[in-house]
Coordinates of C-alpha atoms and ligand atoms in Angstrom, one line a residue:
X628 CA -112.9 3.2 -86.4
X629 CA -113.2 6.0 -89.3
X630 CA -110.7 5.4 -91.2
X631 CA -108.1 1.9 -90.8
X632 CA -105.8 3.2 -94.0
X633 CA -105.4 6.3 -95.8
X634 CA -105.9 6.6 -99.6
X635 CA -102.4 6.5 -100.6
X636 CA -101.8 3.3 -98.5
X637 CA -102.9 0.2 -100.0
X638 CA -101.0 -2.3 -102.2
X639 CA -101.3 -6.0 -103.1
X640 CA -100.5 -7.1 -99.8
X641 CA -103.2 -5.9 -98.7
X642 CA -105.8 -8.1 -100.8
X643 CA -108.2 -9.8 -99.2
X644 CA -108.0 -7.7 -95.8
X645 CA -111.5 -5.5 -94.5
X646 CA -110.1 -2.0 -94.8
X647 CA -112.4 1.3 -93.9
X648 CA -111.1 4.5 -95.9
X649 CA -112.4 8.5 -96.1
X650 CA -111.7 10.8 -98.7
X651 CA -113.3 13.3 -101.2
X652 CA -114.6 12.2 -104.7
X653 CA -112.1 13.1 -106.9
X654 CA -114.2 11.1 -109.9
X655 CA -117.5 8.9 -110.7
X656 CA -117.4 6.5 -113.8
X657 CA -120.6 4.8 -113.7
X658 CA -121.4 1.8 -116.5
X659 CA -124.9 0.9 -115.0
X660 CA -123.7 -2.5 -113.4
X661 CA -121.0 -1.5 -111.9
X662 CA -119.7 2.0 -110.7
X663 CA -116.4 3.3 -109.5
X664 CA -114.9 6.2 -107.7
X665 CA -111.7 8.0 -107.4
X666 CA -111.4 8.1 -103.4
X667 CA -109.0 11.1 -102.7
X668 CA -107.1 12.4 -99.4
X669 CA -103.6 13.7 -98.5
X670 CA -102.0 10.5 -99.2
X671 CA -103.1 9.4 -102.9
X672 CA -106.1 8.1 -105.2
X673 CA -108.1 4.5 -104.0
X674 CA -109.9 3.3 -106.7
X675 CA -113.9 2.2 -105.0
X676 CA -115.4 -0.3 -107.2
X677 CA -119.4 -0.8 -106.4
X678 CA -121.1 -3.2 -108.4
X679 CA -125.3 -4.9 -107.9
X680 CA -124.0 -8.5 -106.7
X681 CA -121.6 -7.0 -104.2
X682 CA -122.8 -3.8 -103.0
X683 CA -126.4 -3.6 -101.0
X684 CA -129.1 -1.4 -103.0
X685 CA -128.7 1.4 -100.3
X686 CA -125.1 1.9 -100.7
X687 CA -125.4 2.3 -104.5
X688 CA -128.5 4.3 -104.1
X689 CA -126.4 6.6 -102.2
X690 CA -123.0 6.1 -105.0
X691 CA -125.0 7.2 -107.6
X692 CA -126.0 10.4 -106.0
X693 CA -122.4 11.5 -105.4
X694 CA -121.2 14.7 -106.9
X695 CA -117.5 16.1 -107.1
X696 CA -115.8 16.5 -103.6
X697 CA -118.7 15.2 -102.0
X698 CA -117.0 13.8 -98.5
X699 CA -117.2 9.9 -98.1
X700 CA -116.8 7.0 -95.4
X701 CA -116.5 3.2 -96.8
X702 CA -116.1 -0.2 -95.3
X703 CA -114.7 -2.7 -97.8
X704 CA -112.4 -5.3 -98.7
X705 CA -109.5 -4.9 -100.7
X706 CA -109.0 -7.2 -103.7
X707 CA -107.0 -7.2 -107.0
X708 CA -107.8 -4.6 -109.5
X709 CA -108.3 -6.4 -113.3
X710 CA -106.9 -3.4 -115.2
X711 CA -104.3 -2.2 -113.5
X712 CA -103.4 1.2 -112.7
X713 CA -99.2 2.0 -113.2
X714 CA -99.4 5.5 -112.6
X715 CA -100.4 5.1 -108.5
X716 CA -99.1 3.5 -106.0
X717 CA -102.3 2.6 -105.5
X718 CA -103.4 1.1 -108.4
X719 CA -102.7 -2.3 -108.1
X720 CA -105.9 -3.1 -106.0
X721 CA -109.3 -2.1 -105.4
X722 CA -112.0 -1.5 -102.8
X723 CA -115.5 -3.9 -103.3
X724 CA -117.6 -1.2 -101.4
X725 CA -119.7 -2.8 -98.8
X726 CA -121.1 0.2 -96.8
X727 CA -120.6 3.6 -98.0
X728 CA -121.9 6.7 -95.9
X729 CA -122.0 10.5 -97.0
X730 CA -120.0 12.7 -94.1
X731 CA -120.8 15.7 -96.1
X732 CA -121.9 17.0 -99.7
X733 CA -120.0 19.2 -101.2
X734 CA -121.4 22.3 -103.9
X735 CA -120.0 21.6 -107.5
X736 CA -116.1 23.2 -106.7
X737 CA -115.8 26.4 -109.2
X738 CA -112.7 24.8 -110.5
X739 CA -111.5 21.0 -111.0
X740 CA -109.4 19.7 -108.4
X741 CA -106.8 18.5 -110.2
X742 CA -103.1 18.9 -111.5
X743 CA -103.8 21.2 -114.5
X744 CA -106.8 22.6 -113.7
X745 CA -109.4 25.0 -115.6
X746 CA -109.0 28.0 -112.2
X747 CA -107.5 30.6 -113.4
X748 CA -105.4 32.4 -110.3
X749 CA -107.4 34.6 -109.0
X750 CA -110.1 32.2 -108.4
X751 CA -107.8 30.0 -107.4
X752 CA -106.4 32.4 -104.5
X753 CA -110.2 32.9 -103.4
X754 CA -110.8 28.9 -103.0
X755 CA -107.1 28.5 -102.1
X756 CA -108.8 25.6 -99.6
X757 CA -109.8 23.7 -102.6
X758 CA -106.7 25.0 -104.3
X759 CA -104.5 23.3 -101.9
X760 CA -106.5 19.9 -102.4
X761 CA -104.4 19.7 -106.0
X762 CA -101.3 17.6 -106.0
X763 CA -98.9 20.0 -106.9
X764 CA -99.8 22.6 -104.4
X765 CA -100.2 20.2 -101.5
X766 CA -97.0 18.8 -102.7
X767 CA -95.1 21.6 -102.3
X768 CA -96.4 22.5 -99.1
X769 CA -95.2 19.1 -98.3
X770 CA -91.8 20.3 -99.3
X771 CA -92.1 23.2 -97.7
X772 CA -92.5 21.2 -94.6
X773 CA -89.8 18.6 -95.0
X774 CA -87.5 22.1 -95.8
X775 CA -88.3 23.5 -92.1
X776 CA -87.5 20.0 -90.9
X777 CA -84.7 20.1 -92.2
X778 CA -83.2 23.0 -91.3
X779 CA -84.3 23.1 -87.7
X780 CA -82.7 19.2 -87.5
X781 CA -79.4 20.9 -88.8
X782 CA -79.1 23.4 -86.9
X783 CA -80.6 22.1 -83.7
X784 CA -77.6 19.3 -84.5
X785 CA -74.8 22.4 -84.4
X786 CA -76.2 23.7 -81.5
X787 CA -78.7 26.3 -82.0
X788 CA -81.4 27.0 -79.7
X789 CA -84.5 28.4 -81.5
X790 CA -85.8 31.3 -80.0
X791 CA -89.5 33.0 -80.6
X792 CA -88.4 36.8 -80.8
X793 CA -91.6 39.6 -80.6
X794 CA -93.9 40.3 -83.3
X795 CA -95.1 44.1 -81.6
X796 CA -91.8 46.1 -81.4
X797 CA -90.6 49.6 -81.9
X798 CA -91.0 51.2 -85.5
X799 CA -87.4 52.3 -86.4
X800 CA -86.6 54.4 -89.9
X801 CA -84.2 52.5 -91.4
X802 CA -84.7 49.9 -94.2
X803 CA -88.0 49.4 -95.9
X804 CA -91.4 51.4 -94.4
X805 CA -93.1 49.1 -91.2
X806 CA -95.9 47.6 -90.9
X807 CA -97.6 49.9 -87.9
X808 CA -100.0 48.6 -84.9
X809 CA -101.8 50.9 -83.0
X810 CA -102.1 50.2 -79.3
X811 CA -104.9 50.7 -77.9
X812 CA -103.6 50.9 -73.8
X813 CA -101.2 53.5 -75.0
X814 CA -103.1 56.5 -76.6
X815 CA -101.3 57.7 -80.2
X816 CA -99.0 55.1 -79.5
X817 CA -98.0 52.8 -82.4
X818 CA -96.2 49.2 -82.9
X819 CA -94.4 48.3 -85.7
X820 CA -94.1 44.4 -87.1
X821 CA -91.1 43.4 -87.7
X822 CA -88.9 44.0 -90.4
X823 CA -86.7 41.5 -89.0
X824 CA -85.4 40.1 -85.7
X825 CA -82.0 42.0 -86.0
X826 CA -81.6 43.8 -82.9
X827 CA -83.6 41.1 -80.7
X828 CA -80.9 38.3 -82.2
X829 CA -78.0 40.8 -81.5
X830 CA -79.4 41.1 -77.9
X831 CA -79.5 37.1 -77.6
X832 CA -75.9 37.3 -78.2
X833 CA -75.4 39.3 -75.8
X834 CA -77.5 37.2 -73.3
X835 CA -74.9 34.7 -73.9
X836 CA -77.6 32.5 -76.3
X837 CA -74.6 32.0 -78.6
X838 CA -76.4 30.0 -81.3
X839 CA -79.9 31.2 -82.6
X840 CA -82.4 30.5 -85.1
X841 CA -85.3 30.9 -85.9
X842 CA -88.3 30.3 -88.2
X843 CA -89.5 33.4 -88.5
X844 CA -92.1 35.7 -90.1
X845 CA -91.3 39.4 -91.3
X846 CA -93.0 42.1 -92.7
X847 CA -91.9 44.7 -95.0
X848 CA -94.2 47.0 -96.6
X849 CA -93.2 47.9 -99.5
X850 CA -94.1 48.7 -103.2
X851 CA -94.9 45.1 -104.3
X852 CA -92.9 43.2 -107.1
X853 CA -94.2 40.3 -108.5
X854 CA -93.2 37.5 -106.2
X855 CA -92.2 39.7 -103.5
X856 CA -94.8 39.5 -99.9
X857 CA -95.5 41.8 -97.5
X858 CA -95.4 38.6 -94.7
X859 CA -92.7 36.3 -95.4
X860 CA -90.3 33.8 -93.6
X861 CA -87.1 34.0 -93.1
X862 CA -84.8 31.6 -91.7
X863 CA -83.0 33.8 -89.3
X864 CA -80.1 33.0 -87.1
X865 CA -76.9 34.5 -85.0
X866 CA -73.9 33.0 -84.0
X867 CA -71.5 34.6 -81.1
X868 CA -67.2 34.3 -80.8
X869 CA -67.9 33.7 -84.8
X870 CA -65.6 35.1 -87.9
X871 CA -67.0 35.3 -91.6
X872 CA -65.7 32.3 -92.5
X873 CA -67.6 30.2 -89.7
X874 CA -70.7 31.5 -90.4
X875 CA -70.3 30.6 -94.4
X876 CA -69.1 27.2 -93.4
X877 CA -72.2 26.1 -91.6
X878 CA -74.6 27.3 -94.2
X879 CA -73.4 26.7 -97.1
X880 CA -73.0 22.9 -95.5
X881 CA -76.9 24.0 -94.4
X882 CA -78.1 24.2 -98.1
X883 CA -76.3 21.7 -99.5
X884 CA -77.8 19.3 -97.0
X885 CA -81.7 20.7 -97.7
X886 CA -80.8 19.8 -101.1
X887 CA -78.9 16.6 -100.9
X888 CA -82.6 15.5 -97.9
X889 CA -85.0 16.8 -100.4
X890 CA -84.2 16.8 -104.0
X891 CA -81.3 14.0 -103.7
X892 CA -79.1 16.1 -105.7
X893 CA -75.4 17.2 -104.5
X894 CA -74.1 20.5 -105.1
X895 CA -70.7 21.2 -106.0
X896 CA -68.6 23.9 -103.5
X897 CA -70.0 27.6 -103.2
X898 CA -68.1 29.8 -105.5
X899 CA -67.0 33.3 -103.7
X900 CA -66.9 36.2 -105.2
X901 CA -66.5 40.2 -104.3
X902 CA -69.3 42.5 -105.0
X903 CA -67.0 44.6 -106.9
X904 CA -65.9 41.4 -109.6
X905 CA -69.7 40.4 -109.5
X906 CA -70.5 43.7 -111.0
X907 CA -67.7 44.4 -113.5
X908 CA -68.3 40.5 -114.4
X909 CA -72.0 40.2 -114.5
X910 CA -73.7 43.9 -113.8
X911 CA -75.3 42.3 -111.1
X912 CA -74.7 41.6 -107.2
X913 CA -76.6 38.3 -107.6
X914 CA -75.5 36.8 -110.6
X915 CA -76.1 33.1 -112.4
X916 CA -73.5 31.2 -112.7
X917 CA -74.6 28.2 -114.2
X918 CA -73.9 30.1 -117.6
X919 CA -70.7 32.4 -118.8
X920 CA -71.1 35.4 -120.9
X921 CA -69.3 37.2 -118.8
X922 CA -68.7 40.9 -119.8
X923 CA -65.5 42.6 -121.6
X924 CA -65.1 45.7 -121.5
X925 CA -63.6 47.2 -124.6
X926 CA -64.1 51.0 -123.9
X927 CA -60.0 51.2 -125.2
X928 CA -60.6 50.0 -128.4
X929 CA -63.8 51.2 -129.2
X930 CA -63.3 54.7 -129.0
X931 CA -61.6 56.9 -131.2
X932 CA -62.6 56.0 -134.5
X933 CA -65.4 58.2 -135.1
X934 CA -68.7 56.4 -133.4
X935 CA -69.8 59.1 -131.6
X936 CA -72.6 57.3 -129.1
X937 CA -68.9 55.2 -127.7
X938 CA -66.7 57.8 -127.8
X939 CA -69.1 59.8 -125.2
X940 CA -69.8 56.8 -123.3
X941 CA -68.1 56.1 -119.3
X942 CA -68.3 52.6 -120.4
X943 CA -68.3 50.0 -123.5
X944 CA -69.3 46.5 -122.2
X945 CA -69.0 43.6 -125.0
X946 CA -70.3 40.0 -124.2
X947 CA -69.7 37.0 -126.2
X948 CA -72.6 34.4 -127.1
X949 CA -71.0 31.1 -128.9
X950 CA -72.3 29.7 -131.7
X951 CA -74.5 33.1 -132.0
X952 CA -73.8 33.6 -135.2
X953 CA -77.1 31.6 -136.0
X954 CA -78.6 34.2 -135.2
X955 CA -81.4 36.1 -137.8
X956 CA -81.5 39.4 -138.4
X957 CA -85.0 39.0 -137.2
X958 CA -83.8 37.3 -134.0
X959 CA -81.2 40.5 -133.6
X960 CA -84.0 43.0 -134.4
X961 CA -86.0 40.8 -131.4
X962 CA -83.0 41.2 -129.2
X963 CA -82.5 45.2 -130.2
X964 CA -86.2 45.8 -129.1
X965 CA -85.7 43.8 -125.6
X966 CA -82.5 46.2 -124.8
X967 CA -85.0 48.9 -125.7
X968 CA -87.9 48.2 -123.4
X969 CA -88.7 50.1 -120.7
X970 CA -87.8 47.1 -118.5
X971 CA -84.0 47.4 -119.7
X972 CA -84.0 51.2 -121.1
X973 CA -81.1 51.1 -123.5
X974 CA -80.4 53.3 -126.4
X975 CA -79.5 49.8 -129.4
X976 CA -78.0 47.4 -129.9
X977 CA -74.5 47.0 -131.4
X978 CA -73.3 43.6 -132.8
X979 CA -70.6 41.7 -134.5
X980 CA -70.5 38.4 -135.9
X981 CA -67.8 36.4 -136.0
X982 CA -68.1 34.3 -139.3
X983 CA -66.8 30.8 -140.1
X984 CA -63.5 32.4 -142.9
X985 CA -62.5 34.7 -139.9
X986 CA -64.1 37.8 -141.3
X987 CA -65.9 39.8 -139.1
X988 CA -69.8 41.8 -139.9
X989 CA -70.7 44.7 -137.5
X990 CA -73.6 46.7 -137.0
X991 CA -71.2 49.9 -136.9
X992 CA -68.3 48.6 -140.0
X993 CA -68.5 52.0 -141.2
X994 CA -66.9 53.1 -138.0
X995 CA -64.4 49.7 -137.4
X996 CA -62.3 47.9 -140.1
X997 CA -61.8 44.5 -140.0
X998 CA -58.6 44.7 -137.5
X999 CA -60.8 47.3 -134.9
X1000 CA -63.2 44.3 -135.0
X1001 CA -60.4 41.9 -134.2
X1002 CA -59.3 43.4 -131.6
X1003 CA -63.1 42.8 -129.9
X1004 CA -62.9 39.7 -130.8
X1005 CA -59.5 39.2 -128.9
X1006 CA -60.5 40.6 -126.1
X1007 CA -64.1 38.6 -126.0
X1008 CA -62.7 35.5 -126.7
X1009 CA -64.6 34.9 -129.3
X1010 CA -64.5 32.3 -132.4
X1011 CA -65.8 31.6 -135.9
X1012 CA -69.2 31.3 -135.1
X1013 CA -69.7 33.4 -132.3
X1014 CA -71.7 37.0 -131.9
X1015 CA -70.6 39.8 -129.7
X1016 CA -73.2 41.9 -128.6
X1017 CA -72.4 46.1 -127.2
X1018 CA -74.3 48.5 -125.3
X1019 CA -72.2 51.3 -123.6
X1020 CA -73.3 54.4 -121.4
X1021 CA -72.5 55.3 -117.9
X1022 CA -71.0 52.3 -115.9
X1023 CA -73.6 51.4 -113.6
X1024 CA -76.4 51.9 -116.0
X1025 CA -74.9 50.0 -119.0
X1026 CA -73.7 47.2 -116.2
X1027 CA -77.4 46.9 -115.5
X1028 CA -78.9 46.8 -119.2
X1029 CA -75.5 43.9 -119.8
X1030 CA -77.2 41.8 -116.8
X1031 CA -80.4 41.5 -118.3
X1032 CA -79.7 41.1 -121.9
X1033 CA -76.8 38.4 -120.4
X1034 CA -79.9 36.5 -118.2
X1035 CA -82.8 37.1 -121.6
X1036 CA -80.0 35.5 -124.2
X1037 CA -78.7 32.5 -121.0
X1038 CA -82.7 31.6 -120.8
X1039 CA -83.6 31.7 -124.6
X1040 CA -80.5 29.5 -125.1
X1041 CA -82.0 27.0 -122.4
X1042 CA -78.4 27.5 -120.4
X1043 CA -80.8 28.6 -117.3
X1044 CA -81.3 24.8 -116.2
X1045 CA -83.6 24.9 -112.9
X1046 CA -82.2 21.3 -112.3
X1047 CA -78.7 22.8 -112.1
X1048 CA -78.0 24.3 -108.9
X1049 CA -74.7 26.8 -109.0
X1050 CA -74.2 29.2 -105.8
X1051 CA -72.3 31.2 -104.4
X1052 CA -71.2 34.1 -101.8
X1053 CA -71.0 37.3 -103.0
X1054 CA -68.6 38.9 -100.4
X1055 CA -67.3 42.7 -99.3
X1056 CA -70.4 44.7 -100.6
X1057 CA -70.0 48.5 -100.1
X1058 CA -70.9 49.6 -96.2
X1059 CA -72.8 52.7 -97.4
X1060 CA -74.5 53.9 -100.6
X1061 CA -75.5 57.4 -101.4
X1062 CA -78.6 58.5 -101.8
X1063 CA -79.2 61.3 -103.9
X1064 CA -82.9 61.8 -103.0
X1065 CA -81.9 62.3 -99.3
X1066 CA -78.2 63.5 -99.5
X1067 CA -77.0 61.0 -97.2
X1068 CA -75.5 57.8 -96.5
X1069 CA -78.0 54.4 -96.3
X1070 CA -76.5 51.3 -95.1
X1071 CA -76.4 48.7 -97.4
X1072 CA -76.8 46.1 -95.6
X1073 CA -78.2 47.3 -91.9
X1074 CA -77.0 50.0 -89.3
X1075 CA -75.1 47.1 -87.6
X1076 CA -73.1 45.4 -90.0
X1077 CA -69.4 45.9 -89.1
X1078 CA -66.9 47.4 -91.6
X1079 CA -63.7 45.0 -93.0
X1080 CA -60.9 45.8 -90.4
X1081 CA -58.6 46.8 -93.1
X1082 CA -61.0 49.6 -94.4
X1083 CA -61.4 51.1 -90.8
X1084 CA -59.8 54.2 -91.8
X1085 CA -61.5 55.0 -94.3
X1086 CA -64.7 55.5 -92.5
X1087 CA -64.5 59.2 -91.6
X1088 CA -62.3 60.4 -94.9
X1089 CA -63.7 58.3 -97.3
X1090 CA -67.0 56.3 -96.3
X1091 CA -68.2 55.3 -99.6
X1092 CA -65.3 53.6 -100.1
X1093 CA -65.2 51.4 -97.1
X1094 CA -66.8 47.4 -97.7
X1095 CA -68.7 45.5 -95.2
X1096 CA -67.6 42.7 -93.6
X1097 CA -71.3 41.5 -95.0
X1098 CA -72.4 38.3 -97.4
X1099 CA -75.3 36.6 -99.0
X1100 CA -76.3 33.7 -100.4
X1101 CA -76.5 33.6 -104.2
X1102 CA -78.1 30.6 -106.2
X1103 CA -78.6 30.5 -109.8
X1104 CA -79.4 34.4 -109.9
X1105 CA -81.5 34.4 -106.8
X1106 CA -80.4 36.2 -103.6
X1107 CA -81.1 33.3 -101.3
X1108 CA -80.0 35.6 -98.0
X1109 CA -77.6 37.5 -96.9
X1110 CA -76.0 38.4 -93.3
X1111 CA -72.7 40.4 -91.9
X1112 CA -70.4 40.4 -89.2
X1113 CA -71.7 43.1 -86.4
X1114 CA -70.8 45.9 -84.8
X1115 CA -70.3 45.1 -81.1
X1116 CA -68.1 47.8 -79.9
X1117 CA -70.4 50.7 -78.9
X1118 CA -68.1 53.7 -80.0
X1119 CA -67.8 52.2 -83.4
X1120 CA -72.0 51.8 -83.7
X1121 CA -72.6 55.4 -82.7
X1122 CA -69.9 56.0 -85.2
X1123 CA -72.3 54.1 -87.7
X1124 CA -74.9 55.6 -86.4
X1125 CA -73.7 59.3 -87.4
X1126 CA -72.3 58.6 -90.6
X1127 CA -75.6 57.7 -91.2
X1128 CA -77.2 61.2 -90.2
X1129 CA -78.4 59.8 -87.1
X1130 CA -78.0 63.2 -84.1
X1131 CA -76.7 61.4 -81.0
X1132 CA -80.5 61.7 -79.6
X1133 CA -82.0 59.9 -82.6
X1134 CA -79.7 57.7 -82.3
X1135 CA -80.9 57.3 -78.5
X1136 CA -84.2 57.1 -78.9
X1137 CA -84.2 54.6 -81.7
X1138 CA -81.2 52.4 -80.6
X1139 CA -80.5 53.4 -76.8
X1140 CA -81.2 50.2 -75.8
X1141 CA -78.9 48.4 -78.3
X1142 CA -76.2 51.0 -77.3
X1143 CA -76.6 50.2 -73.3
X1144 CA -76.8 46.2 -74.2
X1145 CA -73.6 46.6 -75.8
X1146 CA -71.6 48.4 -72.3
X1147 CA -72.2 44.5 -70.8
X1148 CA -69.7 42.9 -72.3
X1149 CA -71.3 42.3 -75.8
X1150 CA -69.3 39.1 -77.2
X1151 CA -68.1 39.5 -81.2
X1152 CA -71.1 38.2 -83.2
X1153 CA -72.4 37.5 -86.7
X1154 CA -75.4 36.3 -88.3
X1155 CA -77.4 35.6 -91.6
X1156 CA -80.9 35.5 -92.8
X1157 CA -82.4 33.2 -95.2
X1158 CA -85.5 33.5 -97.3
X1159 CA -87.0 30.5 -96.3
X1160 CA -89.8 31.2 -99.4
X1161 CA -87.5 31.9 -101.9
X1162 CA -85.5 29.1 -100.7
X1163 CA -88.5 26.2 -101.1
X1164 CA -89.3 27.6 -104.3
X1165 CA -85.5 27.3 -105.6
X1166 CA -85.4 23.3 -104.1
X1167 CA -88.6 23.0 -105.4
X1168 CA -87.5 24.5 -109.0
X1169 CA -90.0 26.5 -110.0
X1170 CA -89.9 30.6 -109.8
X1171 CA -93.0 31.5 -107.9
X1172 CA -92.8 31.7 -103.9
X1173 CA -96.0 32.1 -103.7
X1174 CA -96.8 28.6 -104.6
X1175 CA -94.6 27.8 -101.3
X1176 CA -97.4 29.8 -99.1
X1177 CA -100.3 28.4 -97.9
X1178 CA -101.9 31.5 -98.4
X1179 CA -100.3 33.7 -100.1
X1180 CA -101.6 37.6 -100.7
X1181 CA -101.8 39.2 -104.3
X1182 CA -99.8 41.8 -105.6
X1183 CA -101.9 44.0 -104.4
X1184 CA -101.0 42.8 -101.1
X1185 CA -104.6 41.4 -100.9
X1186 CA -105.6 38.0 -99.2
X1187 CA -109.1 38.0 -101.4
X1188 CA -110.2 34.7 -99.7
X1189 CA -110.0 36.7 -96.2
X1190 CA -110.8 40.0 -97.9
X1191 CA -108.1 41.4 -96.1
X1192 CA -107.1 44.5 -95.2
X1193 CA -110.5 45.6 -95.1
X1194 CA -111.9 48.9 -93.0
X1195 CA -112.4 48.9 -89.1
X1196 CA -116.2 50.0 -87.4
X1197 CA -116.6 53.6 -86.3
X1198 CA -116.2 51.3 -82.6
X1199 CA -113.3 50.0 -83.2
X1200 CA -111.6 53.2 -84.8
X1201 CA -112.3 54.9 -81.3
X1202 CA -110.8 52.5 -79.2
X1203 CA -107.8 53.0 -80.5
X1204 CA -108.4 56.5 -81.0
X1205 CA -108.3 56.5 -84.6
X1206 CA -109.9 59.3 -86.0
Ligands
LIG1860 N1 -81.9 40.6 -90.5 C1 -81.1 40.8 -91.9 C2 -82.4 40.7 -93.4 O1 -82.9 40.4 -92.4 C3 -79.9 39.7 -92.2 C4 -79.0 39.4 -90.9 O2 -78.0 40.3 -91.5 O3 -78.7 38.2 -90.7 O4 -81.4 40.8 -94.5

């Protein structure tokens, strides 16, 4: 038997037993007459001890030749350790080595395999298999496994069936850009990799599967922003004969269950907020509600006092920072630089200090007297020692700039505690958004999302005002997932395609299979997809999803370890009819 135990297993209760262990050399300490080796595997570290009295000469010789990351097999007896290490679970014992064998030597690794490694990101990605030996990376992959298990068990218990859907599918013009695969057998024809299994899961509902889920790879060929991967994993689900409430209940329950089991944390009931409120109060459809500082509209009281910038603005938006009067001039200058940065793009930042004695001091005192500033304060609920920050301009832009400032201040003031989980459902998104470039409506979620019943009559007269029966799950300012109740009526689906600018022929060519299926008794249905990588990173308490993916791609969409993408040779291209 190569091993009787693993390296994280042995305790005081094993003292006296003969054991075989295997693993990697993490550290060797040679004191001359005695020599210690830390042996590591996925489960932990066990200390080995060799000395001239107990170990044979051959073993000692081998031990003295070891380098870091050599792979060993050892035999020996578990003994009590003289100086115990209470930092590791196996720290009470060590192995008195009788026999040692090198199963494989190792080159010196390009970075240290330790929690705090000296290896930079690029190097670690190039040698990701060595990076995975490190505790923090390994633990994240184990957490990912645990979350996947919890999802599978939870949904199976709720009667969901896991069904695999195809990866070579048909390209569609909606949504993001597709990754394309040439078909060798069908000249000049192409598959696309799925951006999501959306139409298949709807067809599974027509097929009577009732409740479907899949932990599934999805592919989107988008320009890469930080922490976006061209391939990512979704927990994809669909249910028949349901209303929005059924879906929210199941997936709120699942998320709470996972957090409880994986982290031992109890999440409060998810809040609910309409899209319109989220935008008005936080300037974002994924607000971080762990802290307040919601928006106040002071447009009416701020205008008409001779301050041109406010007078010409569509909206004047203020936030109140509790106890923010302690900001120094320099700190306010820094915040001003922040809002003027390219990332935010505001022209400047107005402030109003609320002094201890009830007076105000603003950066626009020339235009606003104490009474006027008092009005600002009362709208914002500001009290002594607070500070009010104000931005202005057209409504949507100012909302999004103020959202950036709010998050920045929240971060600075430690209000975004990673151990606190605050979730909400954002509801009633607009069904469509108008795209100036293409001069047409696009589906905000996707073309299969049902409009809210009470807005159906506006579908033709004012499509931009129609709300969708769509919902997003947002945790700590992160969009964890989203879904909708679907259109299941063929005529409504055709109407939707025509609103999106599809001709009858195009709609037929692209989605004929779905419209045809809807003619054979489609049940009412709806679903959701949660970003699995993102959910894991949220549960793990770090912001990078890359940490939770075994072999992630870099910011240019490259796998630097296997060096992909890469060119094909002429022969391969010819086979594929690509010139
Ligand atoms: N397929 C959708 C998405 O990937 C989710 C859904 O509507 O269920 O965003």
